[in-house]
mmCIF file of C-alpha atoms in Angstrom:
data_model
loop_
_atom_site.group_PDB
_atom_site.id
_atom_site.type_symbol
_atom_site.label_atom_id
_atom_site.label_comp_id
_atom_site.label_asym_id
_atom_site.label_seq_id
_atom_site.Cartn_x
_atom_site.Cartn_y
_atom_site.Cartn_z
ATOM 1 C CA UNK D 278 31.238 -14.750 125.547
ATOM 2 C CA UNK D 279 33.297 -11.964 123.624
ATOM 3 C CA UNK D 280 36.476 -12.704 126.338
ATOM 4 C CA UNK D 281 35.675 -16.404 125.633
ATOM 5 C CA UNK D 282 35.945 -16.478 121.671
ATOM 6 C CA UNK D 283 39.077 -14.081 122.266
ATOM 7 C CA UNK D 284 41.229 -16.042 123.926
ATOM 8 C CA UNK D 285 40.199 -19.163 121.722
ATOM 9 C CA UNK D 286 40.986 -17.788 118.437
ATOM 10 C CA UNK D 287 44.223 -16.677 119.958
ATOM 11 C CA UNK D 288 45.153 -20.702 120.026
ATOM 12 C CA UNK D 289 44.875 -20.860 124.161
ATOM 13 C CA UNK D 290 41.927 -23.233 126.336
ATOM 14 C CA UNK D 291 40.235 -20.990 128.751
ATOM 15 C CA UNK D 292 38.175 -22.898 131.411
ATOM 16 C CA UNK D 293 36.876 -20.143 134.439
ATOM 17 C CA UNK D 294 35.696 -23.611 136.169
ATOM 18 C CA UNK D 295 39.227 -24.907 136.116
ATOM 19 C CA UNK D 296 40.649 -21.548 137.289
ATOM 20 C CA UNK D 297 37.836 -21.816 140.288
ATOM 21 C CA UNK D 298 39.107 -25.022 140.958
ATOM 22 C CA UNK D 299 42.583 -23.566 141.163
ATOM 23 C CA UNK D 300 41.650 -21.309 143.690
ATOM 24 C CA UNK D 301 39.982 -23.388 145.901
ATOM 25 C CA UNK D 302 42.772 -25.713 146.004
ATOM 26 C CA UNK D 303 45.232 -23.400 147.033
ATOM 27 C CA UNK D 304 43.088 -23.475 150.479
ATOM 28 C CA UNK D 305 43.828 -26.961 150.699
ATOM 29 C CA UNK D 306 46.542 -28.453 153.059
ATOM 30 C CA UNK D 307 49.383 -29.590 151.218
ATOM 31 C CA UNK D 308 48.466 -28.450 147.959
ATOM 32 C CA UNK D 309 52.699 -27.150 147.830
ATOM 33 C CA UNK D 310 53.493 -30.725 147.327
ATOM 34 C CA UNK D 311 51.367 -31.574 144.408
ATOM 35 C CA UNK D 312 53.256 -33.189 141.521
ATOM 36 C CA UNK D 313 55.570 -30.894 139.386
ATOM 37 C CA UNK D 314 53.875 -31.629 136.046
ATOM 38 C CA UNK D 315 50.176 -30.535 137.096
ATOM 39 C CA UNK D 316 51.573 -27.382 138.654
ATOM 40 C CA UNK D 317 52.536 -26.763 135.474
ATOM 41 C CA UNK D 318 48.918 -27.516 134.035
ATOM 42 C CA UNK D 319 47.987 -25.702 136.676
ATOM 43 C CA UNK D 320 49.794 -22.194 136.465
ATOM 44 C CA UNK D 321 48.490 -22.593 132.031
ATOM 45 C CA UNK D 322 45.165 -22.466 133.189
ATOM 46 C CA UNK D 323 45.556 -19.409 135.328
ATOM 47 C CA UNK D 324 47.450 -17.944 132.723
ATOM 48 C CA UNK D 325 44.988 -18.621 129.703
ATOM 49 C CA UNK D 326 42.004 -16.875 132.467
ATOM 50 C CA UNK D 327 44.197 -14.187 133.121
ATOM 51 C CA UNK D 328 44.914 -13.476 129.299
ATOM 52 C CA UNK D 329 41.343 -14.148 128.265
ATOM 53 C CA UNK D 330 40.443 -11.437 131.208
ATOM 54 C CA UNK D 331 42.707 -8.814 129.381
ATOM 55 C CA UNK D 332 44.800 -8.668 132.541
ATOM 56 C CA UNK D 333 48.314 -8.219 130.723
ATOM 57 C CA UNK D 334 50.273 -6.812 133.858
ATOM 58 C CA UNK D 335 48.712 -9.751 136.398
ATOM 59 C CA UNK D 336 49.690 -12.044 133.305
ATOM 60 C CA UNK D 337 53.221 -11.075 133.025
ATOM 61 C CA UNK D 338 53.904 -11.321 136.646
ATOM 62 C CA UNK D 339 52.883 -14.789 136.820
ATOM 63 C CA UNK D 340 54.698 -16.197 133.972
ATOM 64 C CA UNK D 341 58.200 -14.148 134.449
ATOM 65 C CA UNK D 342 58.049 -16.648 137.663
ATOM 66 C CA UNK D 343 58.445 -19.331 135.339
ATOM 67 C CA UNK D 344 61.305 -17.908 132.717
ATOM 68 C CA UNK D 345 63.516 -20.450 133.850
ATOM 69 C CA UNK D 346 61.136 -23.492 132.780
ATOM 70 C CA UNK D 347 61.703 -26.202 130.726
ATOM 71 C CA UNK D 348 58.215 -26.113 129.529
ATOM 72 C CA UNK D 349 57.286 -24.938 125.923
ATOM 73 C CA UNK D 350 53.399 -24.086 126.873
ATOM 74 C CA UNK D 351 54.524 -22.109 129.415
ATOM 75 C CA UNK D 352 57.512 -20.164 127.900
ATOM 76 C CA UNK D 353 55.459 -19.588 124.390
ATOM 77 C CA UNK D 354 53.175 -17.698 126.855
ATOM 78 C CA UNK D 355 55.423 -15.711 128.494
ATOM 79 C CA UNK D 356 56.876 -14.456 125.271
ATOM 80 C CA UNK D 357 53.511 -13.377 124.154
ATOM 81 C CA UNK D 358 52.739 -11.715 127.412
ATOM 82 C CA UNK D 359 56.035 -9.965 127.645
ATOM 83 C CA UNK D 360 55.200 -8.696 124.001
ATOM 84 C CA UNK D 361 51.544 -7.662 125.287
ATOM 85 C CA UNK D 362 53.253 -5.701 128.319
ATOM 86 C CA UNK D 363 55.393 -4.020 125.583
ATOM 87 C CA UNK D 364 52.663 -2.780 124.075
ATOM 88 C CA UNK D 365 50.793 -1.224 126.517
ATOM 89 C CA UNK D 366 50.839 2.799 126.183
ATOM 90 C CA UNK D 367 52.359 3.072 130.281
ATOM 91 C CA UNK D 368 55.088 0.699 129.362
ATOM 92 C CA UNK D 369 58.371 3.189 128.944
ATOM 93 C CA UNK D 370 60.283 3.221 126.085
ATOM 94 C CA UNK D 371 63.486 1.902 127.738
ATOM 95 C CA UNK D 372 61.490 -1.091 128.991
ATOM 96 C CA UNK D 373 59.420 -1.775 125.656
ATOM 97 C CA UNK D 374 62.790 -2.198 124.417
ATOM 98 C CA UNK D 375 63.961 -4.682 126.683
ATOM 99 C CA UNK D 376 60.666 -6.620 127.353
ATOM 100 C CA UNK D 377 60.960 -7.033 123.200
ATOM 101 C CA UNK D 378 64.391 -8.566 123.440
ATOM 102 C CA UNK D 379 63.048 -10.849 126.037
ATOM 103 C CA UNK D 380 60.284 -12.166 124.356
ATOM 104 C CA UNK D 381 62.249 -13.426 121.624
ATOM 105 C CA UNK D 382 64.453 -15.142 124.012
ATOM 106 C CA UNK D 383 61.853 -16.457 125.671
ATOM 107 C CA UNK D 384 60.093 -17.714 122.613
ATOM 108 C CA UNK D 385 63.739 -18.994 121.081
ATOM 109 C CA UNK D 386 63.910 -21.263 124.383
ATOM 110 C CA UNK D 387 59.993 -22.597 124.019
ATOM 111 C CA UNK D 388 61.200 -23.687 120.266
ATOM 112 C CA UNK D 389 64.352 -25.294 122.121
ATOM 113 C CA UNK D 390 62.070 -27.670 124.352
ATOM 114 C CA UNK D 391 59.654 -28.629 121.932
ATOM 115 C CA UNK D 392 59.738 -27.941 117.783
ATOM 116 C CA UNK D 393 56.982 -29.345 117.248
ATOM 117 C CA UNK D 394 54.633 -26.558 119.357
ATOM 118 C CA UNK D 395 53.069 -24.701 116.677
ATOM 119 C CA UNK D 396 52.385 -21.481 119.084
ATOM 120 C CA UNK D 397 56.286 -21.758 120.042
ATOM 121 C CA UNK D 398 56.488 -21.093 115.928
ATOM 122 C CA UNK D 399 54.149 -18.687 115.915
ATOM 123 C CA UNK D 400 55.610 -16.501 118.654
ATOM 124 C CA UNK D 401 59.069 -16.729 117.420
ATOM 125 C CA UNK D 402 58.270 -15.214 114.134
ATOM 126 C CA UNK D 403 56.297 -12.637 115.736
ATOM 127 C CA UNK D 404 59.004 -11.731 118.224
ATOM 128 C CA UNK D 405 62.328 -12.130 116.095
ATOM 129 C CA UNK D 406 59.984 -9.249 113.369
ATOM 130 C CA UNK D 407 59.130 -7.056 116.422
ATOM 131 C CA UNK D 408 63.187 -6.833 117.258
ATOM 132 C CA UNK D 409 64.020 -6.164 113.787
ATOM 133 C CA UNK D 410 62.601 -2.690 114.500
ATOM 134 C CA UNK D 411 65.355 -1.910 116.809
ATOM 135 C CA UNK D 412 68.523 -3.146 114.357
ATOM 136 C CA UNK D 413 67.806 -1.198 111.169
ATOM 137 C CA UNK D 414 65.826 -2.419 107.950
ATOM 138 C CA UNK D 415 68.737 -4.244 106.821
ATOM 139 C CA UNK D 416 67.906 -6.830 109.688
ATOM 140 C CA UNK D 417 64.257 -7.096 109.130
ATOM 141 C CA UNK D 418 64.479 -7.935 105.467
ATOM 142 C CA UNK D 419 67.070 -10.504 106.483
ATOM 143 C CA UNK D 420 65.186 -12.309 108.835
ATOM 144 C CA UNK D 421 62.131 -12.444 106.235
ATOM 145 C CA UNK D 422 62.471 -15.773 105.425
ATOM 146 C CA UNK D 423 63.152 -17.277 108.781
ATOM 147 C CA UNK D 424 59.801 -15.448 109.716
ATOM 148 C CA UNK D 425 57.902 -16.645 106.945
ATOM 149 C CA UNK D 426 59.374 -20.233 107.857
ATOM 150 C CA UNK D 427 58.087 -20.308 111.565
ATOM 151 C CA UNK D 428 55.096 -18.781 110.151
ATOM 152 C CA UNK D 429 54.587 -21.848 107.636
ATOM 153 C CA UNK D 430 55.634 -24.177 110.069
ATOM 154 C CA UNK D 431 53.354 -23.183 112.562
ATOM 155 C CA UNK D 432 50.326 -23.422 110.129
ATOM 156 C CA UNK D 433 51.723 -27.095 108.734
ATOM 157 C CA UNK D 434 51.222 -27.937 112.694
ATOM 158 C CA UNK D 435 48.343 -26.569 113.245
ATOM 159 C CA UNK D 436 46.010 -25.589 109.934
ATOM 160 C CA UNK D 437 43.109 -24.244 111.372
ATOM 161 C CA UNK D 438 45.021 -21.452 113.523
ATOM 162 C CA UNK D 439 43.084 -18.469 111.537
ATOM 163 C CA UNK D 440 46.066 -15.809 113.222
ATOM 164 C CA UNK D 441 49.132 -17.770 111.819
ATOM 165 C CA UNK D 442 47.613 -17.750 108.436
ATOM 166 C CA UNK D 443 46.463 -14.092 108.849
ATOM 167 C CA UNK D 444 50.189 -13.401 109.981
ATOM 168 C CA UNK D 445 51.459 -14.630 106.431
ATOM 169 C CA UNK D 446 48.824 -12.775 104.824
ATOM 170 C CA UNK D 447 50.646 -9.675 106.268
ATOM 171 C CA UNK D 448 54.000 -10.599 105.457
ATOM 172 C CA UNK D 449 52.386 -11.048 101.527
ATOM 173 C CA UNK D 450 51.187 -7.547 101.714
ATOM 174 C CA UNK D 451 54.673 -6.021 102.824
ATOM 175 C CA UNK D 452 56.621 -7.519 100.416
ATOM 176 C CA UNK D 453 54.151 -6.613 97.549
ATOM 177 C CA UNK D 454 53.948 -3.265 98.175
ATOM 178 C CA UNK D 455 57.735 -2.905 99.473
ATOM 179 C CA UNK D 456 59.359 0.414 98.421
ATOM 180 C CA UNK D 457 61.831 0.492 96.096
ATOM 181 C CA UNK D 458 65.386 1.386 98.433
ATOM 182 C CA UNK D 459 63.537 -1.839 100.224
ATOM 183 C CA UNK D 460 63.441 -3.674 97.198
ATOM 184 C CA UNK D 461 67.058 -2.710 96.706
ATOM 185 C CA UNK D 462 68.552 -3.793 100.268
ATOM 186 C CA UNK D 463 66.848 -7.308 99.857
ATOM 187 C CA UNK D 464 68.617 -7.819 96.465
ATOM 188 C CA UNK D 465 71.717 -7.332 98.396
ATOM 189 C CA UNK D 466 70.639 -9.749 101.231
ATOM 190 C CA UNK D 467 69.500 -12.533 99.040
ATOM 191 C CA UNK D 468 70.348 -14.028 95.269
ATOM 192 C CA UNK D 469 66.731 -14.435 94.842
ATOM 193 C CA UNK D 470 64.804 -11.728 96.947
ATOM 194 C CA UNK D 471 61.714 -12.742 98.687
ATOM 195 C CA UNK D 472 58.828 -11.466 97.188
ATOM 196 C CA UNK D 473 54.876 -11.261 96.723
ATOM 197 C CA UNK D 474 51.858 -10.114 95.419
ATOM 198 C CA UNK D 475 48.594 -8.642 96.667
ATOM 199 C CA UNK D 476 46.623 -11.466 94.896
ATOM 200 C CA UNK D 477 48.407 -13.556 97.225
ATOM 201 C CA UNK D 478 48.265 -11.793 100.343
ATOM 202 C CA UNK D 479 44.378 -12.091 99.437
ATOM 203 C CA UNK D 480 44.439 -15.705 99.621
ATOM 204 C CA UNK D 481 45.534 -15.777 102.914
ATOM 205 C CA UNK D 482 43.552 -13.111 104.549
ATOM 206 C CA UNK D 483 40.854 -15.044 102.923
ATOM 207 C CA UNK D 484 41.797 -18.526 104.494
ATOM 208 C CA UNK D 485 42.249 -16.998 107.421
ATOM 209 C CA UNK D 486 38.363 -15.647 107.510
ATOM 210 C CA UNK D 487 37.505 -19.535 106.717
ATOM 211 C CA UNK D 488 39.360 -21.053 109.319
ATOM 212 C CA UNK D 489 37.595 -18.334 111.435
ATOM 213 C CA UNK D 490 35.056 -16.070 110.711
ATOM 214 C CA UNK D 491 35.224 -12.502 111.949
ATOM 215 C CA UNK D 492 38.028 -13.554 114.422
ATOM 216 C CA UNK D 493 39.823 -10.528 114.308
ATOM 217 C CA UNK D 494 39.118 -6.974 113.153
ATOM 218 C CA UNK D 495 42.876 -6.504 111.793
ATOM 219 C CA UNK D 496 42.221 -9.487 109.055
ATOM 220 C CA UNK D 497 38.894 -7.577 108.338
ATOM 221 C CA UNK D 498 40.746 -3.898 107.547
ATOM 222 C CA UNK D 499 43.518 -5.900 105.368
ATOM 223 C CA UNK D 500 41.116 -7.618 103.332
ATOM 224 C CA UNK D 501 39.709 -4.176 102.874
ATOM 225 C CA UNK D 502 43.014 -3.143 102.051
ATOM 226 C CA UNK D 503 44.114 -5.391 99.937
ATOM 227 C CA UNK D 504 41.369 -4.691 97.518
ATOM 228 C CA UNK D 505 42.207 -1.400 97.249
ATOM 229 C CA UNK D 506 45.101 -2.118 95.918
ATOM 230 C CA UNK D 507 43.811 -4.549 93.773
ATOM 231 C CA UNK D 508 41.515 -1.589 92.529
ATOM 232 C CA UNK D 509 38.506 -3.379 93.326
ATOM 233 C CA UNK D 510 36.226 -0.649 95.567
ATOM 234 C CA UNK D 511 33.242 -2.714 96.018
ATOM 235 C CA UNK D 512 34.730 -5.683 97.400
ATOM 236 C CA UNK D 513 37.141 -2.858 99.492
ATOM 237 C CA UNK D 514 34.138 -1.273 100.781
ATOM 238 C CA UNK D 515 32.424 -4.326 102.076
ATOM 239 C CA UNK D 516 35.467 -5.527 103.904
ATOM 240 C CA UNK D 517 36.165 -2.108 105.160
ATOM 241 C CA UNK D 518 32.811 -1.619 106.253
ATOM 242 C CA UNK D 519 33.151 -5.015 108.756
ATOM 243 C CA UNK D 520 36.291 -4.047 110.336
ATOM 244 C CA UNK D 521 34.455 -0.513 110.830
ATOM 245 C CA UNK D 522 31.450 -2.309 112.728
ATOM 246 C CA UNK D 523 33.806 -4.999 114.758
ATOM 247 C CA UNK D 524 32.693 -4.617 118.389
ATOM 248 C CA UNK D 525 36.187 -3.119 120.033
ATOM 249 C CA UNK D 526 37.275 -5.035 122.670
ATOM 250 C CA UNK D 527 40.921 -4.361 122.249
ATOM 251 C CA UNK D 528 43.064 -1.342 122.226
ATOM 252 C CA UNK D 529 44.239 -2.394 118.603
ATOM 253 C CA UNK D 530 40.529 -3.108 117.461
ATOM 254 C CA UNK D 531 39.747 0.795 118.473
ATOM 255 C CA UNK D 532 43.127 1.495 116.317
ATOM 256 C CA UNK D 533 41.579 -0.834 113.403
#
């Protein structure tokens, strides 16, 4: 149940019936020729089992089959799954690096096919942030706005994905509580600097929680957060307290 409600608040459709299925035809004679378009159904559901399994490595190596496809679902995928191969503690730091530029790429190309694929939004903003890590703080304050944008985008296509909304939530709670050599290379970047408060990085941590309650344990520790900063301990401590009990299932809810 716990794998289930993971991968479903993450914006994928998990069906272990259809992967079965999958299988079984694979034993079938002929199953090579099959029409192009449900192979491509076809490879989403394995994907969407294999991601909902927590196998990132199995993941990746399915999808990197498929970098040269002309399909958003499945390239909006493989950007998030070369991200999630990033990630992982065994990946070097030489390939982290390069599995990062990738997934950018690869999301770039999913916006390409189709703009009106919220995830292909989604990713993009994600990705494009995670490279700004490797070109300097300059470059991550400058591609603010075109995050934000994706971000918005994505939610204006799809309203009730609680991790979009969560994702702006976070990019409210950077810019409020920016530093002040930040604040200073954004007013070079921009004539009006992008900017926010807690109060609103509140609101969206809290529409986030009523699109989906308890989805995630990082919306949890930044509602807790944000009420520090907002000086308000009792609200703090409740929040806090959640994202404390949240059953870990991830390597990131442990961090949480």
């Amino acid at each position: 149940t716990q794998v289930l409600r993971k991968s479903l608040q993450k914006g994928v459709v998990l069906s272990a019936g259809s992967f079965l299925v999958y299988e079984a035809h694979k034993l079938i004679s002929g199953f090579v020729e099959v029409h192009a378009s449900f192979k491509v159904e076809d490879v989403i559901e394995q994907a969407d089992y294999l991601y909902g399994s927590g196998e990132t490595e199995k993941l990746y190596r399915l999808l990197v089959q498929h970098k040269n496809s002309d399909d958003a679902e499945l390239l909006w995928r493989l950007a998030r799954s070369s991200r999630d191969l990033a990630q992982l503690g065994s990946t070097s730091a030489e390939e982290k690096k390069q599995l990062t530029y990738d997934s950018l790429e690869y999301a770039k190309k999913a916006l390409e096919k189709n703009e009106a694929n919220f995830a292909a939004h989604k990713w993009y903003g994600i990705c494009l942030s995670d490279v700004g890590d490797y070109e300097g703080i300059k470059t991550k304050i400058g591609n603010a706005i075109i995050i934000k944008e994706h971000f918005q985008r994505a939610v204006e296509l799809n309203p009730k994905d609680a991790t979009t909304i969560h994702l702006i939530g976070v990019w409210c709670y950077s810019f409020a509580e920016m530093p002040w050599y930040q604040r200073k290379i954004a007013a070079t970047l921009f004539a009006t600097p992008p900017a926010s408060t807690f109060q609103e990085a509140l609101r969206y941590f809290h529409m986030a929680e009523e699109a989906d309650p308890n989805f995630y344990s990082k919306n949890l520790l930044f509602l807790g957060k944000t009420y520090l900063k907002l000086n308000n301990k009792k609200m703090a401590l409740l929040w806090l307290s959640k994202a404390k009990e949240y059953p870990a299932q991830t390597e990131e809810d442990k961090q949480v």
